[in-house]
Amino acid sequence: MDFVLKKCGKQIFIDVNQKILDTNIINSIFKKLKKRNFIIDCTNVEGFENSKTVELICSLNISIINAASNLITQASILGQNNFPKFYIDLEDCINNKRLLIRRRFKIV
């Protein structure tokens, strides 16, 4: 199993143990939980596999916490039309505060 489930109140947190987050992991989490309200803890994640992964995260309305700055930058570049919900830490996610916004990058 590539992830660990934790429950805090009504919210479910997923701790991913892989360095690369891909669509297979997200689909297996979604099939196991059978609902769309969960949060992924990206402490151990170093990158996304491709743009389809970012688009799937956005379409399922998944929030992400504890992401490194390079992961946020990669999501901003790969998610051309969408940007996932990034929170600084667990407390911000529970209180729905300090949501990171998308920064536009231009490649010259």
Coordinates of N, CA, C and O in Angstrom, one line a residue:
M1 N 0.9 -1.2 0.0 CA 0.0 0.0 0.0 C 0.9 1.2 0.0 O 1.8 1.3 0.8
D2 N 0.6 2.2 -0.8 CA 1.4 3.4 -1.0 C 0.9 4.6 -0.2 O 1.5 5.6 -0.3
F3 N -0.1 4.4 0.6 CA -0.7 5.5 1.4 C -1.2 5.0 2.7 O -1.5 3.8 2.9
V4 N -1.3 5.9 3.7 CA -1.9 5.6 5.0 C -3.0 6.6 5.3 O -2.9 7.8 5.0
L5 N -4.1 6.1 5.7 CA -5.3 6.9 6.0 C -5.3 7.3 7.5 O -5.0 6.6 8.4
K6 N -5.6 8.6 7.7 CA -5.7 9.2 9.1 C -7.0 10.0 9.1 O -7.4 10.7 8.1
K7 N -7.8 9.9 10.2 CA -9.0 10.6 10.3 C -8.9 11.6 11.4 O -8.5 11.3 12.5
C8 N -9.3 12.9 11.1 CA -9.3 13.9 12.1 C -10.7 14.6 12.0 O -10.9 15.4 11.1
G9 N -11.6 14.3 12.9 CA -13.0 14.8 12.9 C -13.7 14.2 11.7 O -13.8 13.0 11.5
K10 N -14.2 15.0 10.8 CA -15.0 14.6 9.6 C -14.0 14.5 8.4 O -14.4 13.9 7.4
Q11 N -12.8 14.9 8.5 CA -11.9 15.0 7.4 C -11.0 13.8 7.4 O -10.5 13.3 8.5
I12 N -10.7 13.3 6.2 CA -9.8 12.1 6.1 C -8.5 12.6 5.4 O -8.5 13.3 4.4
F13 N -7.3 12.3 6.0 CA -6.0 12.7 5.5 C -5.3 11.5 5.0 O -5.3 10.4 5.7
I14 N -4.7 11.6 3.9 CA -3.9 10.6 3.3 C -2.4 10.9 3.3 O -2.0 12.0 2.8
D15 N -1.6 10.1 3.9 CA -0.2 10.3 3.9 C 0.4 9.4 2.8 O 0.4 8.2 2.9
V16 N 0.9 10.0 1.7 CA 1.4 9.3 0.6 C 2.9 8.9 0.9 O 3.7 9.8 1.2
N17 N 3.3 7.7 0.7 CA 4.7 7.2 0.9 C 5.5 7.1 -0.3 O 6.6 6.6 -0.2
Q18 N 5.1 7.6 -1.4 CA 5.8 7.6 -2.7 C 6.5 8.9 -3.0 O 6.0 10.0 -2.5
K19 N 7.6 8.9 -3.7 CA 8.2 10.2 -4.1 C 7.5 10.8 -5.3 O 7.6 12.0 -5.4
I20 N 6.9 10.0 -6.1 CA 6.2 10.6 -7.3 C 4.7 10.3 -7.1 O 4.3 9.1 -7.0
L21 N 3.9 11.3 -7.2 CA 2.4 11.1 -7.1 C 1.9 10.9 -8.5 O 2.1 11.8 -9.3
D22 N 1.2 9.8 -8.7 CA 0.7 9.5 -10.0 C -0.8 9.2 -10.0 O -1.4 9.2 -8.9
T23 N -1.4 9.1 -11.1 CA -2.9 8.9 -11.2 C -3.3 7.5 -10.6 O -4.4 7.4 -10.1
N24 N -2.4 6.5 -10.6 CA -2.8 5.2 -10.1 C -3.0 5.3 -8.6 O -4.0 4.7 -8.0
I25 N -2.2 6.1 -7.9 CA -2.3 6.2 -6.4 C -3.6 7.0 -6.1 O -4.4 6.6 -5.2
I26 N -3.9 8.1 -6.9 CA -5.1 8.9 -6.6 C -6.3 8.1 -6.9 O -7.3 8.1 -6.2
N27 N -6.3 7.3 -8.0 CA -7.5 6.5 -8.3 C -7.7 5.4 -7.3 O -8.9 5.1 -6.9
S28 N -6.7 4.8 -6.8 CA -6.8 3.7 -5.7 C -7.3 4.3 -4.4 O -8.1 3.7 -3.7
I29 N -6.9 5.6 -4.1 CA -7.4 6.2 -2.9 C -8.9 6.5 -3.1 O -9.7 6.3 -2.2
F30 N -9.3 7.0 -4.3 CA -10.7 7.4 -4.6 C -11.6 6.2 -4.5 O -12.7 6.2 -4.0
K31 N -11.1 5.1 -5.1 CA -11.9 3.8 -5.1 C -12.1 3.3 -3.6 O -13.1 2.8 -3.3
K32 N -11.0 3.4 -2.8 CA -11.1 2.9 -1.5 C -12.1 3.7 -0.6 O -12.8 3.2 0.2
L33 N -12.0 5.1 -0.8 CA -12.8 5.9 0.1 C -14.2 6.2 -0.5 O -15.2 6.5 0.3
K34 N -14.4 6.1 -1.8 CA -15.7 6.2 -2.5 C -16.3 7.6 -2.2 O -17.6 7.7 -2.2
K35 N -15.5 8.6 -1.9 CA -16.1 9.9 -1.8 C -15.0 10.9 -2.1 O -13.8 10.6 -2.2
R36 N -15.3 12.1 -2.3 CA -14.4 13.1 -2.8 C -13.8 14.0 -1.8 O -13.0 14.9 -2.1
N37 N -14.1 13.9 -0.5 CA -13.6 14.8 0.5 C -12.5 14.2 1.3 O -12.6 13.6 2.3
F38 N -11.3 14.3 0.7 CA -10.1 13.9 1.4 C -8.9 14.8 1.1 O -9.0 15.6 0.1
I39 N -7.9 14.8 1.9 CA -6.8 15.7 1.8 C -5.5 14.8 1.7 O -5.3 13.9 2.5
I40 N -4.6 15.2 0.8 CA -3.4 14.5 0.7 C -2.2 15.2 1.3 O -2.0 16.4 1.1
D41 N -1.5 14.5 2.2 CA -0.3 15.1 2.9 C 0.9 14.7 2.0 O 1.2 13.6 1.8
C42 N 1.5 15.8 1.4 CA 2.6 15.6 0.5 C 4.0 15.8 1.1 O 4.9 16.3 0.4
T43 N 4.2 15.4 2.3 CA 5.5 15.6 3.0 C 6.6 14.8 2.3 O 7.7 15.3 2.1
N44 N 6.3 13.6 1.9 CA 7.3 12.7 1.2 C 7.3 12.8 -0.3 O 8.1 12.2 -0.9
V45 N 6.3 13.5 -0.9 CA 6.2 13.6 -2.3 C 7.2 14.7 -2.9 O 7.3 15.8 -2.4
E46 N 7.9 14.3 -3.9 CA 8.8 15.2 -4.6 C 8.3 15.7 -5.9 O 8.9 16.7 -6.4
G47 N 7.3 15.1 -6.5 CA 6.8 15.6 -7.8 C 5.6 14.9 -8.3 O 5.2 13.8 -7.7
F48 N 5.0 15.4 -9.3 CA 3.9 14.8 -10.0 C 4.4 14.1 -11.2 O 5.4 14.5 -11.8
E49 N 3.7 13.0 -11.5 CA 4.1 12.2 -12.7 C 3.9 13.0 -14.0 O 4.8 13.1 -14.8
N50 N 2.7 13.6 -14.2 CA 2.5 14.4 -15.4 C 1.3 15.3 -15.2 O 0.8 15.4 -14.1
S51 N 0.9 16.0 -16.2 CA -0.2 17.0 -16.1 C -1.5 16.3 -15.8 O -2.4 16.9 -15.2
K52 N -1.7 15.0 -16.2 CA -3.0 14.3 -16.0 C -3.2 14.2 -14.5 O -4.3 14.2 -14.0
T53 N -2.1 14.0 -13.7 CA -2.2 13.8 -12.3 C -2.7 15.1 -11.7 O -3.7 15.1 -10.8
V54 N -2.2 16.3 -12.1 CA -2.7 17.6 -11.6 C -4.1 17.8 -11.9 O -4.9 18.3 -11.1
E55 N -4.5 17.5 -13.2 CA -5.9 17.7 -13.6 C -6.8 16.8 -12.9 O -8.0 17.2 -12.5
L56 N -6.4 15.5 -12.5 CA -7.3 14.6 -11.8 C -7.5 15.2 -10.3 O -8.6 15.1 -9.8
I57 N -6.4 15.7 -9.7 CA -6.5 16.3 -8.4 C -7.5 17.4 -8.4 O -8.3 17.5 -7.5
C58 N -7.4 18.3 -9.4 CA -8.4 19.4 -9.5 C -9.8 19.0 -9.8 O -10.7 19.5 -9.2
S59 N -10.0 18.0 -10.6 CA -11.3 17.5 -11.0 C -12.0 16.8 -9.8 O -13.2 16.9 -9.6
L60 N -11.2 16.1 -8.9 CA -11.8 15.5 -7.8 C -11.9 16.4 -6.6 O -12.3 16.0 -5.5
N61 N -11.4 17.6 -6.7 CA -11.5 18.7 -5.7 C -10.7 18.2 -4.4 O -11.2 18.3 -3.3
I62 N -9.5 17.7 -4.6 CA -8.6 17.2 -3.5 C -7.8 18.4 -3.0 O -7.2 19.1 -3.8
S63 N -7.6 18.5 -1.7 CA -6.7 19.5 -1.1 C -5.4 18.8 -0.8 O -5.3 17.6 -0.6
I64 N -4.3 19.7 -0.8 CA -3.0 19.2 -0.6 C -2.4 20.0 0.5 O -2.5 21.2 0.5
I65 N -1.7 19.3 1.5 CA -1.1 20.0 2.6 C 0.4 19.6 2.6 O 0.8 18.5 2.1
N66 N 1.2 20.4 3.3 CA 2.7 20.1 3.5 C 3.4 19.9 2.2 O 4.3 19.0 2.2
A67 N 3.2 20.6 1.2 CA 3.8 20.5 -0.1 C 5.1 21.4 -0.1 O 5.1 22.5 0.4
A68 N 6.1 20.8 -0.7 CA 7.4 21.6 -0.9 C 7.2 22.7 -2.0 O 6.2 22.5 -2.8
S69 N 8.0 23.7 -2.0 CA 7.8 24.7 -3.0 C 8.0 24.3 -4.4 O 7.3 24.7 -5.3
N70 N 8.9 23.3 -4.6 CA 9.1 22.8 -6.0 C 7.8 22.0 -6.5 O 7.5 22.0 -7.6
L71 N 7.1 21.4 -5.6 CA 5.9 20.7 -5.9 C 4.8 21.7 -6.3 O 4.0 21.5 -7.2
I72 N 4.7 22.8 -5.6 CA 3.7 23.8 -5.9 C 4.0 24.5 -7.2 O 3.1 24.7 -8.0
T73 N 5.3 24.7 -7.5 CA 5.7 25.3 -8.8 C 5.4 24.3 -9.9 O 4.9 24.7 -10.9
Q74 N 5.6 23.0 -9.7 CA 5.4 22.0 -10.7 C 3.9 22.0 -11.0 O 3.4 21.9 -12.2
A75 N 3.0 22.0 -10.0 CA 1.6 22.0 -10.2 C 1.1 23.2 -10.9 O 0.2 23.2 -11.7
S76 N 1.7 24.4 -10.6 CA 1.3 25.6 -11.3 C 1.7 25.5 -12.8 O 0.9 26.0 -13.6
I77 N 2.8 24.9 -13.1 CA 3.2 24.8 -14.5 C 2.4 23.8 -15.3 O 1.9 24.0 -16.4
L78 N 2.2 22.6 -14.6 CA 1.5 21.5 -15.3 C 0.0 21.7 -15.4 O -0.6 21.3 -16.4
G79 N -0.6 22.3 -14.4 CA -2.0 22.5 -14.4 C -2.3 23.8 -15.2 O -2.4 24.9 -14.6
Q80 N -2.5 23.7 -16.5 CA -2.6 24.8 -17.3 C -3.9 25.7 -17.0 O -3.8 26.9 -17.0
N81 N -5.0 25.0 -16.8 CA -6.2 25.7 -16.6 C -6.7 25.7 -15.1 O -7.4 26.5 -14.6
N82 N -6.2 24.7 -14.4 CA -6.6 24.5 -13.0 C -5.4 24.5 -12.1 O -4.3 24.2 -12.5
F83 N -5.7 24.8 -10.8 CA -4.7 24.8 -9.8 C -5.3 24.1 -8.5 O -6.3 24.6 -8.0
P84 N -4.6 23.1 -8.0 CA -5.2 22.4 -6.8 C -5.2 23.3 -5.6 O -4.5 24.3 -5.5
K85 N -5.9 22.9 -4.6 CA -5.9 23.7 -3.3 C -4.7 23.3 -2.5 O -4.6 22.1 -2.1
F86 N -3.8 24.2 -2.2 CA -2.7 23.9 -1.4 C -2.8 24.7 -0.1 O -3.1 25.9 -0.1
Y87 N -2.6 24.0 1.0 CA -2.6 24.6 2.3 C -1.2 24.4 2.9 O -0.5 23.5 2.6
I88 N -0.8 25.4 3.8 CA 0.5 25.3 4.4 C 0.7 24.1 5.3 O 1.7 23.4 5.2
D89 N -0.3 23.8 6.2 CA -0.2 22.7 7.1 C -1.6 22.2 7.5 O -2.6 22.7 7.0
L90 N -1.6 21.2 8.4 CA -2.8 20.6 8.8 C -3.8 21.6 9.5 O -5.0 21.5 9.2
E91 N -3.3 22.4 10.3 CA -4.2 23.3 11.0 C -4.9 24.3 10.1 O -6.0 24.6 10.3
D92 N -4.1 24.8 9.1 CA -4.7 25.7 8.1 C -5.8 25.0 7.3 O -6.8 25.6 7.0
C93 N -5.6 23.8 7.0 CA -6.6 23.0 6.2 C -7.9 22.8 7.0 O -9.0 22.9 6.5
I94 N -7.7 22.5 8.3 CA -8.9 22.2 9.2 C -9.7 23.5 9.3 O -10.9 23.5 9.3
N95 N -9.0 24.7 9.5 CA -9.6 26.0 9.7 C -10.0 26.7 8.4 O -10.6 27.7 8.4
N96 N -9.6 26.1 7.3 CA -9.8 26.6 5.9 C -9.2 28.1 5.8 O -9.9 29.0 5.4
K97 N -8.0 28.2 6.2 CA -7.3 29.5 6.2 C -5.9 29.3 5.4 O -5.4 28.2 5.3
R98 N -5.4 30.4 5.0 CA -4.1 30.5 4.3 C -4.0 29.5 3.2 O -3.0 28.7 3.1
L99 N -4.9 29.6 2.3 CA -4.9 28.8 1.0 C -3.9 29.5 0.1 O -3.9 30.7 -0.1
L100 N -3.0 28.7 -0.5 CA -2.0 29.2 -1.5 C -2.7 29.5 -2.8 O -3.5 28.8 -3.3
I101 N -2.3 30.6 -3.4 CA -2.9 31.0 -4.7 C -1.9 30.7 -5.8 O -0.7 30.6 -5.6
R102 N -2.4 30.7 -7.0 CA -1.6 30.4 -8.1 C -0.8 31.6 -8.6 O -1.3 32.7 -8.7
R103 N 0.5 31.3 -8.9 CA 1.3 32.3 -9.4 C 1.5 32.0 -10.9 O 1.8 30.8 -11.3
R104 N 1.4 33.0 -11.8 CA 1.5 32.7 -13.2 C 3.0 32.8 -13.6 O 3.7 33.7 -13.2
F105 N 3.4 31.8 -14.3 CA 4.8 31.7 -14.8 C 4.8 31.9 -16.3 O 3.9 31.4 -17.0
K106 N 5.8 32.6 -16.8 CA 6.0 32.7 -18.2 C 7.4 32.1 -18.6 O 8.4 32.3 -18.0
I107 N 7.3 31.3 -19.6 CA 8.6 30.6 -20.1 C 9.1 31.4 -21.2 O 8.4 31.6 -22.3
V108 N 10.3 32.0 -21.1 CA 10.9 32.8 -22.1 C 12.1 32.2 -22.7 O 12.8 31.4 -22.2

